[in-house]
mmCIF file of C-alpha atoms in Angstrom:
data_model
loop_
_atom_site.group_PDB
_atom_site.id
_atom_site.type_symbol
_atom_site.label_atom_id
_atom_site.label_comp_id
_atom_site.label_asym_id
_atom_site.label_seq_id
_atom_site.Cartn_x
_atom_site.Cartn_y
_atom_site.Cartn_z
ATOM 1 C CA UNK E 18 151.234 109.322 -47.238
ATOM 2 C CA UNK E 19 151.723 105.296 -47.955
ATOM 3 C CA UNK E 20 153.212 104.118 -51.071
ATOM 4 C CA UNK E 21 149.928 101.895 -51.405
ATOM 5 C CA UNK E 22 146.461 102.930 -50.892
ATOM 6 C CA UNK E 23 143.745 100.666 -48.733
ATOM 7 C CA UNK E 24 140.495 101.905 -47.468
ATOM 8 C CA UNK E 25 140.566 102.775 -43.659
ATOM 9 C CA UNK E 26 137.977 100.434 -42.598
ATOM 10 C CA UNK E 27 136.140 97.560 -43.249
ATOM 11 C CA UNK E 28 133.711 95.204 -41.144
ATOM 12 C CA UNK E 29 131.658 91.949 -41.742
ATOM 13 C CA UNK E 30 129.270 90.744 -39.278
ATOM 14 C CA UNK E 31 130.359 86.837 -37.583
ATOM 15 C CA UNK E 32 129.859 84.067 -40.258
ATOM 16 C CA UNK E 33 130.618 86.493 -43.552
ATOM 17 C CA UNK E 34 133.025 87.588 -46.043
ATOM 18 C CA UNK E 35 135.018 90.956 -46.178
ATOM 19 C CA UNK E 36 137.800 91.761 -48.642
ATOM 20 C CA UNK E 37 140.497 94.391 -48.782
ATOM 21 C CA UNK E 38 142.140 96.073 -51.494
ATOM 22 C CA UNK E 39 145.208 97.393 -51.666
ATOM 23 C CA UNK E 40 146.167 99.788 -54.615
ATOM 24 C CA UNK E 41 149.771 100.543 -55.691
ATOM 25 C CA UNK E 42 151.436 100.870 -59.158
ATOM 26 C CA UNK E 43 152.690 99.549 -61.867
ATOM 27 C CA UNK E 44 156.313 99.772 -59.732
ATOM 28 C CA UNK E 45 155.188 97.616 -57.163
ATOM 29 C CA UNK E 46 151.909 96.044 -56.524
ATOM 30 C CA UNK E 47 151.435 95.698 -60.555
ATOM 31 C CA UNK E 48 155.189 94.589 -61.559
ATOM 32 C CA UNK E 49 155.646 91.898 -58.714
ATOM 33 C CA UNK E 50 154.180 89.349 -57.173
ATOM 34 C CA UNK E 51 155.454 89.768 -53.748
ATOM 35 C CA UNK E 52 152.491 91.053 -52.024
ATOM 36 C CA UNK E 53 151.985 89.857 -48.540
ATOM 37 C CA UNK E 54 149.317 91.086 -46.215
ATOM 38 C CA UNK E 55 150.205 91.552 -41.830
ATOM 39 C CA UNK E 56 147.512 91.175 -39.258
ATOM 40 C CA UNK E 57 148.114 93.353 -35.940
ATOM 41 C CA UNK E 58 145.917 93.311 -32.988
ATOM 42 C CA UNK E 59 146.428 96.453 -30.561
ATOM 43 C CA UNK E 60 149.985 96.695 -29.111
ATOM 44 C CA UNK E 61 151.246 93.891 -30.657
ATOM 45 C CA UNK E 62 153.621 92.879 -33.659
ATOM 46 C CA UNK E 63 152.188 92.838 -37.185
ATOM 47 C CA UNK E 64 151.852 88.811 -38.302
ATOM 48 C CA UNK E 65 152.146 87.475 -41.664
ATOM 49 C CA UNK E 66 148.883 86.204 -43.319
ATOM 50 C CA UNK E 67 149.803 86.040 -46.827
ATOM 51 C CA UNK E 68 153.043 85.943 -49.064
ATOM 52 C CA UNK E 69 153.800 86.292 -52.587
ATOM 53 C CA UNK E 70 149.818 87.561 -53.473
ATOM 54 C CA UNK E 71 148.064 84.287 -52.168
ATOM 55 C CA UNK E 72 150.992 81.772 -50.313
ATOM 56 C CA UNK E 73 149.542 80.960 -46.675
ATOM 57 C CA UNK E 74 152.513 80.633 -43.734
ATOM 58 C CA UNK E 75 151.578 77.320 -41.931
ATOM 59 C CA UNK E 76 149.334 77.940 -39.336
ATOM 60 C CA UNK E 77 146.894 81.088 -40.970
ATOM 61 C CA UNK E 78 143.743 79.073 -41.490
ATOM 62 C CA UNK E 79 142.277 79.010 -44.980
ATOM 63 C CA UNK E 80 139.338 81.163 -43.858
ATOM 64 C CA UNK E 81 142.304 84.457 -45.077
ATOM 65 C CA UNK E 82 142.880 83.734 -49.233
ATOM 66 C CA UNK E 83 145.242 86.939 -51.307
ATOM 67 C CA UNK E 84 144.648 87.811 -54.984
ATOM 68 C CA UNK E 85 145.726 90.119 -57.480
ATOM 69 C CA UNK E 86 144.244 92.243 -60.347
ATOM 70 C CA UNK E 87 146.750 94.548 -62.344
ATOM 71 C CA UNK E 88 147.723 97.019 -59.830
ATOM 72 C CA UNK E 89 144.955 96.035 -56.899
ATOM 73 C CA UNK E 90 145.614 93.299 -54.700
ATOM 74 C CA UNK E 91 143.107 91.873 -52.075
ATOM 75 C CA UNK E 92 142.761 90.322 -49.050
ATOM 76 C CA UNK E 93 139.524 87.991 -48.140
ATOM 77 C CA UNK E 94 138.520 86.848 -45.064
ATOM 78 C CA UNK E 95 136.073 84.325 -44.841
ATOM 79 C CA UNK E 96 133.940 83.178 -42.247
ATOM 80 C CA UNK E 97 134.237 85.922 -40.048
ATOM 81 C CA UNK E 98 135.413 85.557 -36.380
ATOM 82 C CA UNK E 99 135.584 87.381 -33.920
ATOM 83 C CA UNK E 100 139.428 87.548 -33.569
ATOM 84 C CA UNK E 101 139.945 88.423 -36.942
ATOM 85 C CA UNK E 102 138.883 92.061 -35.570
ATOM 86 C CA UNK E 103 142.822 94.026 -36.086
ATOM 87 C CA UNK E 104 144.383 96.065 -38.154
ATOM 88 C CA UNK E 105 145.472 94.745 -41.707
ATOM 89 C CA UNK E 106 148.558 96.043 -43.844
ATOM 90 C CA UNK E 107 149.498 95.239 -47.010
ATOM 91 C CA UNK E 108 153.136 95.186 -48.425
ATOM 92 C CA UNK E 109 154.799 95.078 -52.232
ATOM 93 C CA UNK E 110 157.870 94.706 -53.459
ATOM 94 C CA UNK E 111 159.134 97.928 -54.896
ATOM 95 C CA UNK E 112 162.384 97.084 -56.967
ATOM 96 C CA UNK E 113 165.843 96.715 -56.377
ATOM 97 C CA UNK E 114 166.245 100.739 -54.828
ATOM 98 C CA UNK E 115 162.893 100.354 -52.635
ATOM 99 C CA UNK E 116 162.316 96.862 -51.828
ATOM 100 C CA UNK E 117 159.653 97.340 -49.294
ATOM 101 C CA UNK E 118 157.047 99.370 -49.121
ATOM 102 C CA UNK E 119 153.590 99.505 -47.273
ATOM 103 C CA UNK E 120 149.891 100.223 -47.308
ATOM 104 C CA UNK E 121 148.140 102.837 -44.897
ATOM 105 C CA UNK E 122 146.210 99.614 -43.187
ATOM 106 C CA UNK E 123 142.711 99.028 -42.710
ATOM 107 C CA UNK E 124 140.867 98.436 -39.766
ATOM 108 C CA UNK E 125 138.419 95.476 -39.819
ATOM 109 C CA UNK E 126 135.787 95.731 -37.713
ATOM 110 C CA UNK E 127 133.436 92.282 -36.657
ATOM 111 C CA UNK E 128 130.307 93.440 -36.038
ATOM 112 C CA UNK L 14 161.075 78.716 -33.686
ATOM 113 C CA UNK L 15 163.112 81.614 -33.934
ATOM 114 C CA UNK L 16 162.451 85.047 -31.797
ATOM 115 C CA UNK L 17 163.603 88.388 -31.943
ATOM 116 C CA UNK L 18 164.144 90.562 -29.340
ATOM 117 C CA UNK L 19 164.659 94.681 -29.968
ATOM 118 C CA UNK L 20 167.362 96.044 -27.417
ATOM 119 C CA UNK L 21 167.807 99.708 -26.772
ATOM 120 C CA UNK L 22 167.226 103.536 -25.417
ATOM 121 C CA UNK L 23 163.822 104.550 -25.346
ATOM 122 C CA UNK L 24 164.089 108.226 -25.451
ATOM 123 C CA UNK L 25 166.851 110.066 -27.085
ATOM 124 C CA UNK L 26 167.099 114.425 -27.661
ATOM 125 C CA UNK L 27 166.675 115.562 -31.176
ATOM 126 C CA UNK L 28 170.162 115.223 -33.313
ATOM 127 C CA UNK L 29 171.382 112.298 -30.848
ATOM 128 C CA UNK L 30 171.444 108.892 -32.977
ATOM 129 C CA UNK L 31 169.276 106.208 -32.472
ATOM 130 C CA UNK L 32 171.024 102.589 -31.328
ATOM 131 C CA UNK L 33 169.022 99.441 -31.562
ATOM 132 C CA UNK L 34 169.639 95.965 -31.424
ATOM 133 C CA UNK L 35 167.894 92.600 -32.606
ATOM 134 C CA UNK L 36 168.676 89.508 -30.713
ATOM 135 C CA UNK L 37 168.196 86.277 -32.799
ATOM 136 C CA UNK L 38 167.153 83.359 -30.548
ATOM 137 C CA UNK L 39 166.022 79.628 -31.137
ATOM 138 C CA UNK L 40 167.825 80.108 -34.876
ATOM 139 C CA UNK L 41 170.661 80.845 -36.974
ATOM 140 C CA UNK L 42 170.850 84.064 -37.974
ATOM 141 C CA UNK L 43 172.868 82.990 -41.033
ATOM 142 C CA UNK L 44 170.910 82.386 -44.910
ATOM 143 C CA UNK L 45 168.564 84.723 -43.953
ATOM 144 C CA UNK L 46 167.566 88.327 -44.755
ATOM 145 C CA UNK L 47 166.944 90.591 -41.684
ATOM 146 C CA UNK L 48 164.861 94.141 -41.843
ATOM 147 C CA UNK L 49 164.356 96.864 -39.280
ATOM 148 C CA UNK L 50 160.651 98.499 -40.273
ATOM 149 C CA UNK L 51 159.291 101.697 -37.492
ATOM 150 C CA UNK L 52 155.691 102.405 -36.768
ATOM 151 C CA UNK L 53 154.936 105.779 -35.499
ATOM 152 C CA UNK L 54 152.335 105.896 -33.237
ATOM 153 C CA UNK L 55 148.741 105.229 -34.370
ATOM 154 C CA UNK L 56 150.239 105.340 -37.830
ATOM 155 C CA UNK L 57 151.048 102.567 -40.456
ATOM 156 C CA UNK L 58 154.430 100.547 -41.262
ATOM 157 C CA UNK L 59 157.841 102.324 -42.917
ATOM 158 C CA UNK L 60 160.216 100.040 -43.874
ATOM 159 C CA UNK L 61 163.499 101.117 -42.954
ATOM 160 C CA UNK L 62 165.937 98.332 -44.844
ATOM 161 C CA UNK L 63 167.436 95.211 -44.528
ATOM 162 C CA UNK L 64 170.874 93.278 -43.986
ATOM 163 C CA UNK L 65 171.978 89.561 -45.436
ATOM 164 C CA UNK L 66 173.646 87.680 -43.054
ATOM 165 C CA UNK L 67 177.053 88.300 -45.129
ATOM 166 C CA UNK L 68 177.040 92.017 -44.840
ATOM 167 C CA UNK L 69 175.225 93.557 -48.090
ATOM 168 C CA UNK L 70 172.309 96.175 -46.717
ATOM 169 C CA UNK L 71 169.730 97.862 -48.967
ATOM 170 C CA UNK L 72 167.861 101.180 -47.319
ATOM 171 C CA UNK L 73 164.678 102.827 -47.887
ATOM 172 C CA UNK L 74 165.561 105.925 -50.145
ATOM 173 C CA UNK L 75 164.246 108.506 -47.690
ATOM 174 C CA UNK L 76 166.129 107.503 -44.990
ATOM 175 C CA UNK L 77 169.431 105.824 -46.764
ATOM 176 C CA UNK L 78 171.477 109.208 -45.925
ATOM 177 C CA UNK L 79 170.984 108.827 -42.229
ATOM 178 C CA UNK L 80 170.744 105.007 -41.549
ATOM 179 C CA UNK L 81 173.403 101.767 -40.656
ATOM 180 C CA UNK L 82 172.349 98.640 -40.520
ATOM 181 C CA UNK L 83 175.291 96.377 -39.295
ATOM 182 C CA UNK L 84 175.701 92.311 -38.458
ATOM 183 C CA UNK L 85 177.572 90.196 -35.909
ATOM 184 C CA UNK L 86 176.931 86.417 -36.677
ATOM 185 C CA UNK L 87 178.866 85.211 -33.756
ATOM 186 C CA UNK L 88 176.363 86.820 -31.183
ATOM 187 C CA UNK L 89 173.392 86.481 -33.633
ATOM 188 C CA UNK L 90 172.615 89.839 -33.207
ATOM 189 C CA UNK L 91 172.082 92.783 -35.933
ATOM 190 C CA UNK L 92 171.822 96.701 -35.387
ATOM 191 C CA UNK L 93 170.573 99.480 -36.621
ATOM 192 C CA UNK L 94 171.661 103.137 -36.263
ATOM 193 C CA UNK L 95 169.748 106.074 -37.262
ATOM 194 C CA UNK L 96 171.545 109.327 -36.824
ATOM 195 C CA UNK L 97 170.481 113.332 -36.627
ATOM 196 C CA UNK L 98 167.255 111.706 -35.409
ATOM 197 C CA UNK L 99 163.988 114.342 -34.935
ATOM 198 C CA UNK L 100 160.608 113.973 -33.453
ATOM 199 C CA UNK L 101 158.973 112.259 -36.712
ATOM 200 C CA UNK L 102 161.838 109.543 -35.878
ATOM 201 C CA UNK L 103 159.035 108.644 -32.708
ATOM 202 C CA UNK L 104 157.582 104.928 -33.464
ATOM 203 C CA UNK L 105 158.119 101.455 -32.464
ATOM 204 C CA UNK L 106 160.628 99.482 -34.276
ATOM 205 C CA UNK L 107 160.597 96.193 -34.786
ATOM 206 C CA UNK L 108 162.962 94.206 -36.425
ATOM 207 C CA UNK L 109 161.829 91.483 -38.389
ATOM 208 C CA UNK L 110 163.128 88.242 -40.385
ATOM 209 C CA UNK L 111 162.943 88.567 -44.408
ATOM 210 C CA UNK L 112 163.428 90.880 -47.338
ATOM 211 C CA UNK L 113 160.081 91.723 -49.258
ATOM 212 C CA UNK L 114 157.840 89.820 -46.940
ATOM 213 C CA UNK L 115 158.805 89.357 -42.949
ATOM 214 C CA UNK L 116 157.526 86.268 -41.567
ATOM 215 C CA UNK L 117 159.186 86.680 -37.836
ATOM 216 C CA UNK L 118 158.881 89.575 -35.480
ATOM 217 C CA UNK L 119 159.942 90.850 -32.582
ATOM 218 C CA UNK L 120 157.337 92.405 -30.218
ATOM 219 C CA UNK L 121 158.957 95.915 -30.822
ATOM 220 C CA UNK L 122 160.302 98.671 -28.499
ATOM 221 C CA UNK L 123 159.228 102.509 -28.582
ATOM 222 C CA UNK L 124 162.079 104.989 -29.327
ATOM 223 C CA UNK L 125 160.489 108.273 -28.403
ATOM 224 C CA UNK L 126 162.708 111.663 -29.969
ATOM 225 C CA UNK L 127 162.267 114.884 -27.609
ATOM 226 C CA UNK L 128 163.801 117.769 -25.854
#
């Protein structure tokens, strides 16, 4: 079982908006804002899409934004495309004994 | 732009430990953090732990008793050892640049635990 929860699967048809939580605790998710969300397609690495709740690497367009609520963070993608269809993870910061820890992923589907 | 490359056995007997290496290309492997995280198969990401560059390693608590993470800056290379390893030990590893957030893969390699 992950240390963070997110919902198994979620889908958007081309042109739309779909968001992802990710729900941890007041250890991680809640206490520190260094949640970053990975995209993975099949067979290949995870990339980073977002660091410390809502930074953006160079080169991960604007269409992906992060937030945080309390102990829920989320992941929006905007503007659907059609390679945006992977597998998302998130990750927290878990203190100085477990400093990394993951979600379950979800799959996003593009309808 | 730095890449990573994962070196090592792909299938190893239960109780044999597991040897893996990270090649650093394109990049110092100095100032920076450096992680090994697994993926089992069709399963989600474990992070295992991570090295600095001078030495000092932190380990995920439910592995910490069986796993080595070790540097050598002068072939820009770290390692990581995993012994007493058992089927559940199956996954891809990667290893990957950063502490809390990893911002530099490499493509993985499939370690694969059985009799």
């Amino acid at each position: 079982q992950s240390a963070l929860t997110q919902p198994p699967s979620a889908s958007g048809s081309p042109g739309q908006s779909v968001t992802i939580s990710c729900t941890g605790t007041s250890s991680d998710v809640g206490d520190y804002n260094y949640v970053s969300w990975y995209q993975q397609h099949p067979g290949k690495a995870p990339k980073l899409m977002i660091y410390e709740v809502s930074k953006r690497p160079s080169g991960v367009p604007d269409r992906f934004s992060g937030s945080k609520s309390g102990n829920t963070a989320s992941l929006t993608v905007s503007g659907l495309q059609a390679e945006d269809e992977a597998d998302y993870y998130c990750g927290s910061y878990a203190g100085s004994d477990n400093l990394g820890v993951f979600g379950g992923g979800t799959k996003l589907t593009v309808l | 732009q730095v890449q990573l490359q994962e070196s090592g056995p792909g299938l190893l007997k239960p109780s044999e430990t597991l040897s893996l290496t990270c090649t650093v290309s394109g990049g110092s492997i100095s100032s920076y953090y450096w992680s090994w995280i697994r993926q089992p198969p069709g399963k989600g990401l474990e992070w295992i732990g991570y090295i600095y560059y001078s030495g000092s390693t932190k380990y995920n608590p439910s592995l910490k008793s069986r796993v080595t993470i070790s540097v050598d800056t002068s072939k820009n290379q770290f390692s990581l050892k995993l012994n007493s390893v058992t089927a559940a030990d199956t996954a891809v590893y990667y290893c990957a640049r950063g502490r809390s957030s990893w911002n530099q893969w490499g493509q993985g390699t499939l370690v694969t635990v059985s009799s």
